[in-house]
Amino acid sequence: MTTAAALSERLLVVDDLGAGYGGMPALRNVSLEVRRAEIVALVGSNGAGKTTLLRALSRVIPCTGAINFNKYDLVPMAPDEVFGTGLVQVPEGRQLFDRMTVEDNLLMGAYRRTDQTAIVGDLERMYGLFPRLGERRTQLAGSMSGGEQQMCAMARGLMARPDLLMIDEMSLGLAPVVVEQLMDVLQAIRGEGVTVLLVEQDVHLALSAADRGYVMDTGSIVRSGSAKDLIDDPAVREAYLGLA
Ligand code: ATP
């Protein structure tokens, strides 16, 4: 497949998605798509509904509308089945197994796989992508710094060999130098064919790394387009980038 054909292949198609909590709507009429080998940014302020959208896609909360991923209809699926289709979420706050080692956390990401030799190979690949994890492979995950824990959460997600990795608030609370390393990893894994949905309150950071973006506000998509066009959009600049 040529790069142009691969880029145009729609991996995730979300149509008219709605969700809420106890009858209170938190998502309304959300439609978006992610093409294979793209990095797509989903940005918006605190409380805009980004995490709720990821929860709906992972089928952790009920929703209305349509979600097609990798030719699967996700709406009737349970979260574990969704994971099996190749859609994997790296949750906000990492949610590592704190009392397990780094390596055991990574192996948890591969729990559905049976290809033992390839799993061992992927562990080494993760230690290549994240050398700090290699140095700390026998350390308890809960004893590491925030940046190292984020690396561990991302590597755990990658151990599932996802087609789409959805990363919720990757940069939150991390030092700029660490965020830069994580951004380099995103570009590297995209080069290996992994598609990324990057969910961020840091609008500038996410749009700087992405090909395309969607802006959410109070549960709806209010802007979409190429990342460059969004960065240049006066309304986005004023509302989210603090620029006139
Ligand atoms: P953040 O970056 O702070 O996570 P967000 O854009 O991801 O923000 P959501 O967490 O999806 O936003 O929240 C969207 C709305 O749904 C908010 O009004 C929030 O208060 C509400 N909400 C989120 N989780 C729950 C919940 N478990 N129960 C009730 N309301 C919730």
PDB file of N, CA and C in Angstrom, residues 148-207:
ATOM      1  N   GLU A 148       8.649   8.808  34.248  1.00  0.00           N
ATOM      2  CA  GLU A 148       8.943   7.381  34.035  1.00  0.00           C
ATOM      3  C   GLU A 148       7.662   6.556  34.060  1.00  0.00           C
ATOM      4  N   GLN A 149       6.744   6.944  34.936  1.00  0.00           N
ATOM      5  CA  GLN A 149       5.463   6.218  34.992  1.00  0.00           C
ATOM      6  C   GLN A 149       4.665   6.416  33.699  1.00  0.00           C
ATOM      7  N   GLN A 150       4.740   7.626  33.139  1.00  0.00           N
ATOM      8  CA  GLN A 150       4.029   7.854  31.871  1.00  0.00           C
ATOM      9  C   GLN A 150       4.660   6.995  30.768  1.00  0.00           C
ATOM     10  N   MET A 151       5.989   6.904  30.764  1.00  0.00           N
ATOM     11  CA  MET A 151       6.666   6.035  29.783  1.00  0.00           C
ATOM     12  C   MET A 151       6.194   4.598  29.946  1.00  0.00           C
ATOM     13  N   CYS A 152       6.087   4.170  31.194  1.00  0.00           N
ATOM     14  CA  CYS A 152       5.672   2.796  31.482  1.00  0.00           C
ATOM     15  C   CYS A 152       4.238   2.565  30.995  1.00  0.00           C
ATOM     16  N   ALA A 153       3.365   3.544  31.214  1.00  0.00           N
ATOM     17  CA  ALA A 153       1.964   3.402  30.773  1.00  0.00           C
ATOM     18  C   ALA A 153       1.881   3.340  29.252  1.00  0.00           C
ATOM     19  N   MET A 154       2.684   4.157  28.586  1.00  0.00           N
ATOM     20  CA  MET A 154       2.666   4.135  27.116  1.00  0.00           C
ATOM     21  C   MET A 154       3.236   2.814  26.592  1.00  0.00           C
ATOM     22  N   ALA A 155       4.328   2.365  27.207  1.00  0.00           N
ATOM     23  CA  ALA A 155       4.938   1.099  26.766  1.00  0.00           C
ATOM     24  C   ALA A 155       3.983  -0.066  27.038  1.00  0.00           C
ATOM     25  N   ARG A 156       3.283  -0.025  28.161  1.00  0.00           N
ATOM     26  CA  ARG A 156       2.293  -1.081  28.446  1.00  0.00           C
ATOM     27  C   ARG A 156       1.230  -1.120  27.360  1.00  0.00           C
ATOM     28  N   GLY A 157       0.766   0.068  26.954  1.00  0.00           N
ATOM     29  CA  GLY A 157      -0.220   0.127  25.870  1.00  0.00           C
ATOM     30  C   GLY A 157       0.349  -0.437  24.575  1.00  0.00           C
ATOM     31  N   LEU A 158       1.589  -0.109  24.281  1.00  0.00           N
ATOM     32  CA  LEU A 158       2.201  -0.574  23.029  1.00  0.00           C
ATOM     33  C   LEU A 158       2.432  -2.086  23.026  1.00  0.00           C
ATOM     34  N   MET A 159       2.596  -2.667  24.226  1.00  0.00           N
ATOM     35  CA  MET A 159       2.808  -4.118  24.305  1.00  0.00           C
ATOM     36  C   MET A 159       1.594  -4.908  23.803  1.00  0.00           C
ATOM     37  N   ALA A 160       0.446  -4.233  23.704  1.00  0.00           N
ATOM     38  CA  ALA A 160      -0.746  -4.901  23.151  1.00  0.00           C
ATOM     39  C   ALA A 160      -0.700  -4.904  21.625  1.00  0.00           C
ATOM     40  N   ARG A 161       0.323  -4.291  21.046  1.00  0.00           N
ATOM     41  CA  ARG A 161       0.417  -4.116  19.584  1.00  0.00           C
ATOM     42  C   ARG A 161      -0.852  -3.460  19.030  1.00  0.00           C
ATOM     43  N   PRO A 162      -1.162  -2.250  19.523  1.00  0.00           N
ATOM     44  CA  PRO A 162      -2.403  -1.599  19.100  1.00  0.00           C
ATOM     45  C   PRO A 162      -2.330  -1.097  17.664  1.00  0.00           C
ATOM     46  N   ASP A 163      -3.510  -0.995  17.026  1.00  0.00           N
ATOM     47  CA  ASP A 163      -3.603  -0.258  15.768  1.00  0.00           C
ATOM     48  C   ASP A 163      -3.799   1.219  16.066  1.00  0.00           C
ATOM     49  N   LEU A 164      -4.542   1.487  17.144  1.00  0.00           N
ATOM     50  CA  LEU A 164      -4.756   2.880  17.566  1.00  0.00           C
ATOM     51  C   LEU A 164      -4.472   2.986  19.056  1.00  0.00           C
ATOM     52  N   LEU A 165      -3.543   3.889  19.398  1.00  0.00           N
ATOM     53  CA  LEU A 165      -3.229   4.153  20.798  1.00  0.00           C
ATOM     54  C   LEU A 165      -3.853   5.501  21.154  1.00  0.00           C
ATOM     55  N   MET A 166      -4.763   5.507  22.130  1.00  0.00           N
ATOM     56  CA  MET A 166      -5.415   6.744  22.567  1.00  0.00           C
ATOM     57  C   MET A 166      -4.764   7.139  23.895  1.00  0.00           C
ATOM     58  N   ILE A 167      -4.120   8.296  23.911  1.00  0.00           N
ATOM     59  CA  ILE A 167      -3.344   8.686  25.094  1.00  0.00           C
ATOM     60  C   ILE A 167      -3.999   9.897  25.738  1.00  0.00           C
ATOM     61  N   ASP A 168      -4.450   9.724  26.981  1.00  0.00           N
ATOM     62  CA  ASP A 168      -5.197  10.770  27.684  1.00  0.00           C
ATOM     63  C   ASP A 168      -4.252  11.582  28.573  1.00  0.00           C
ATOM     64  N   GLU A 169      -4.119  12.850  28.257  1.00  0.00           N
ATOM     65  CA  GLU A 169      -3.318  13.806  29.055  1.00  0.00           C
ATOM     66  C   GLU A 169      -1.899  13.288  29.313  1.00  0.00           C
ATOM     67  N   MET A 170      -1.211  12.997  28.246  1.00  0.00           N
ATOM     68  CA  MET A 170       0.155  12.471  28.351  1.00  0.00           C
ATOM     69  C   MET A 170       1.094  13.431  29.069  1.00  0.00           C
ATOM     70  N   SER A 171       0.914  14.737  28.833  1.00  0.00           N
ATOM     71  CA  SER A 171       1.921  15.697  29.304  1.00  0.00           C
ATOM     72  C   SER A 171       1.631  16.250  30.691  1.00  0.00           C
ATOM     73  N   LEU A 172       0.433  15.932  31.235  1.00  0.00           N
ATOM     74  CA  LEU A 172      -0.013  16.593  32.466  1.00  0.00           C
ATOM     75  C   LEU A 172       0.991  16.422  33.610  1.00  0.00           C
ATOM     76  N   GLY A 173       1.484  17.533  34.135  1.00  0.00           N
ATOM     77  CA  GLY A 173       2.352  17.520  35.306  1.00  0.00           C
ATOM     78  C   GLY A 173       3.796  17.127  35.034  1.00  0.00           C
ATOM     79  N   LEU A 174       4.163  16.950  33.763  1.00  0.00           N
ATOM     80  CA  LEU A 174       5.522  16.500  33.468  1.00  0.00           C
ATOM     81  C   LEU A 174       6.422  17.664  33.041  1.00  0.00           C
ATOM     82  N   ALA A 175       7.719  17.515  33.308  1.00  0.00           N
ATOM     83  CA  ALA A 175       8.693  18.545  32.924  1.00  0.00           C
ATOM     84  C   ALA A 175       8.799  18.612  31.399  1.00  0.00           C
ATOM     85  N   PRO A 176       9.022  19.823  30.852  1.00  0.00           N
ATOM     86  CA  PRO A 176       9.107  19.972  29.394  1.00  0.00           C
ATOM     87  C   PRO A 176      10.118  19.030  28.732  1.00  0.00           C
ATOM     88  N   VAL A 177      11.222  18.765  29.396  1.00  0.00           N
ATOM     89  CA  VAL A 177      12.237  17.897  28.777  1.00  0.00           C
ATOM     90  C   VAL A 177      11.708  16.465  28.626  1.00  0.00           C
ATOM     91  N   VAL A 178      10.911  16.035  29.594  1.00  0.00           N
ATOM     92  CA  VAL A 178      10.323  14.688  29.521  1.00  0.00           C
ATOM     93  C   VAL A 178       9.255  14.649  28.427  1.00  0.00           C
ATOM     94  N   VAL A 179       8.443  15.716  28.377  1.00  0.00           N
ATOM     95  CA  VAL A 179       7.388  15.782  27.358  1.00  0.00           C
ATOM     96  C   VAL A 179       8.013  15.708  25.967  1.00  0.00           C
ATOM     97  N   GLU A 180       9.146  16.382  25.805  1.00  0.00           N
ATOM     98  CA  GLU A 180       9.837  16.348  24.509  1.00  0.00           C
ATOM     99  C   GLU A 180      10.247  14.914  24.138  1.00  0.00           C
ATOM    100  N   GLN A 181      10.755  14.180  25.122  1.00  0.00           N
ATOM    101  CA  GLN A 181      11.142  12.769  24.863  1.00  0.00           C
ATOM    102  C   GLN A 181       9.921  11.952  24.448  1.00  0.00           C
ATOM    103  N   LEU A 182       8.792  12.187  25.148  1.00  0.00           N
ATOM    104  CA  LEU A 182       7.583  11.419  24.832  1.00  0.00           C
ATOM    105  C   LEU A 182       7.078  11.762  23.429  1.00  0.00           C
ATOM    106  N   MET A 183       7.199  13.027  23.062  1.00  0.00           N
ATOM    107  CA  MET A 183       6.775  13.438  21.714  1.00  0.00           C
ATOM    108  C   MET A 183       7.632  12.749  20.650  1.00  0.00           C
ATOM    109  N   ASP A 184       8.931  12.612  20.928  1.00  0.00           N
ATOM    110  CA  ASP A 184       9.815  11.914  19.971  1.00  0.00           C
ATOM    111  C   ASP A 184       9.368  10.457  19.826  1.00  0.00           C
ATOM    112  N   VAL A 185       8.967   9.852  20.945  1.00  0.00           N
ATOM    113  CA  VAL A 185       8.499   8.456  20.890  1.00  0.00           C
ATOM    114  C   VAL A 185       7.235   8.355  20.039  1.00  0.00           C
ATOM    115  N   LEU A 186       6.338   9.335  20.184  1.00  0.00           N
ATOM    116  CA  LEU A 186       5.105   9.305  19.375  1.00  0.00           C
ATOM    117  C   LEU A 186       5.431   9.298  17.887  1.00  0.00           C
ATOM    118  N   GLN A 187       6.380  10.139  17.503  1.00  0.00           N
ATOM    119  CA  GLN A 187       6.741  10.184  16.076  1.00  0.00           C
ATOM    120  C   GLN A 187       7.371   8.851  15.661  1.00  0.00           C
ATOM    121  N   ALA A 188       8.170   8.268  16.557  1.00  0.00           N
ATOM    122  CA  ALA A 188       8.826   6.986  16.236  1.00  0.00           C
ATOM    123  C   ALA A 188       7.794   5.872  16.069  1.00  0.00           C
ATOM    124  N   ILE A 189       6.809   5.816  16.938  1.00  0.00           N
ATOM    125  CA  ILE A 189       5.842   4.705  16.836  1.00  0.00           C
ATOM    126  C   ILE A 189       4.906   4.914  15.653  1.00  0.00           C
ATOM    127  N   ARG A 190       4.628   6.179  15.331  1.00  0.00           N
ATOM    128  CA  ARG A 190       3.839   6.427  14.125  1.00  0.00           C
ATOM    129  C   ARG A 190       4.609   5.929  12.901  1.00  0.00           C
ATOM    130  N   GLY A 191       5.944   6.111  12.932  1.00  0.00           N
ATOM    131  CA  GLY A 191       6.793   5.611  11.841  1.00  0.00           C
ATOM    132  C   GLY A 191       6.715   4.091  11.720  1.00  0.00           C
ATOM    133  N   GLU A 192       6.371   3.434  12.828  1.00  0.00           N
ATOM    134  CA  GLU A 192       6.232   1.967  12.810  1.00  0.00           C
ATOM    135  C   GLU A 192       4.800   1.547  12.476  1.00  0.00           C
ATOM    136  N   GLY A 193       3.925   2.516  12.180  1.00  0.00           N
ATOM    137  CA  GLY A 193       2.570   2.174  11.732  1.00  0.00           C
ATOM    138  C   GLY A 193       1.494   2.271  12.793  1.00  0.00           C
ATOM    139  N   VAL A 194       1.857   2.719  14.015  1.00  0.00           N
ATOM    140  CA  VAL A 194       0.831   2.876  15.053  1.00  0.00           C
ATOM    141  C   VAL A 194       0.159   4.240  14.876  1.00  0.00           C
ATOM    142  N   THR A 195      -1.162   4.252  14.905  1.00  0.00           N
ATOM    143  CA  THR A 195      -1.933   5.482  14.796  1.00  0.00           C
ATOM    144  C   THR A 195      -2.176   6.002  16.212  1.00  0.00           C
ATOM    145  N   VAL A 196      -2.178   7.327  16.369  1.00  0.00           N
ATOM    146  CA  VAL A 196      -2.270   7.894  17.722  1.00  0.00           C
ATOM    147  C   VAL A 196      -3.387   8.931  17.797  1.00  0.00           C
ATOM    148  N   LEU A 197      -4.228   8.797  18.830  1.00  0.00           N
ATOM    149  CA  LEU A 197      -5.188   9.851  19.176  1.00  0.00           C
ATOM    150  C   LEU A 197      -4.691  10.463  20.482  1.00  0.00           C
ATOM    151  N   LEU A 198      -4.263  11.711  20.372  1.00  0.00           N
ATOM    152  CA  LEU A 198      -3.610  12.381  21.497  1.00  0.00           C
ATOM    153  C   LEU A 198      -4.606  13.342  22.125  1.00  0.00           C
ATOM    154  N   VAL A 199      -4.978  13.091  23.369  1.00  0.00           N
ATOM    155  CA  VAL A 199      -6.009  13.879  24.042  1.00  0.00           C
ATOM    156  C   VAL A 199      -5.329  14.781  25.062  1.00  0.00           C
ATOM    157  N   GLU A 200      -5.448  16.080  24.880  1.00  0.00           N
ATOM    158  CA  GLU A 200      -4.623  16.993  25.669  1.00  0.00           C
ATOM    159  C   GLU A 200      -5.350  18.279  26.024  1.00  0.00           C
ATOM    160  N   GLN A 201      -5.118  18.747  27.243  1.00  0.00           N
ATOM    161  CA  GLN A 201      -5.505  20.119  27.583  1.00  0.00           C
ATOM    162  C   GLN A 201      -4.486  21.110  27.043  1.00  0.00           C
ATOM    163  N   ASP A 202      -3.233  20.648  26.859  1.00  0.00           N
ATOM    164  CA  ASP A 202      -2.187  21.515  26.313  1.00  0.00           C
ATOM    165  C   ASP A 202      -2.363  21.555  24.791  1.00  0.00           C
ATOM    166  N   VAL A 203      -3.170  22.529  24.364  1.00  0.00           N
ATOM    167  CA  VAL A 203      -3.607  22.590  22.967  1.00  0.00           C
ATOM    168  C   VAL A 203      -2.421  22.804  22.032  1.00  0.00           C
ATOM    169  N   HIS A 204      -1.525  23.687  22.408  1.00  0.00           N
ATOM    170  CA  HIS A 204      -0.399  23.987  21.527  1.00  0.00           C
ATOM    171  C   HIS A 204       0.493  22.768  21.360  1.00  0.00           C
ATOM    172  N   LEU A 205       0.780  22.110  22.449  1.00  0.00           N
ATOM    173  CA  LEU A 205       1.632  20.917  22.403  1.00  0.00           C
ATOM    174  C   LEU A 205       1.031  19.856  21.476  1.00  0.00           C
ATOM    175  N   ALA A 206      -0.250  19.575  21.674  1.00  0.00           N
ATOM    176  CA  ALA A 206      -0.880  18.498  20.898  1.00  0.00           C
ATOM    177  C   ALA A 206      -0.949  18.857  19.418  1.00  0.00           C
ATOM    178  N   LEU A 207      -1.332  20.100  19.117  1.00  0.00           N
ATOM    179  CA  LEU A 207      -1.445  20.483  17.700  1.00  0.00           C
ATOM    180  C   LEU A 207      -0.067  20.543  17.047  1.00  0.00           C
TER     181      LEU A 207
END
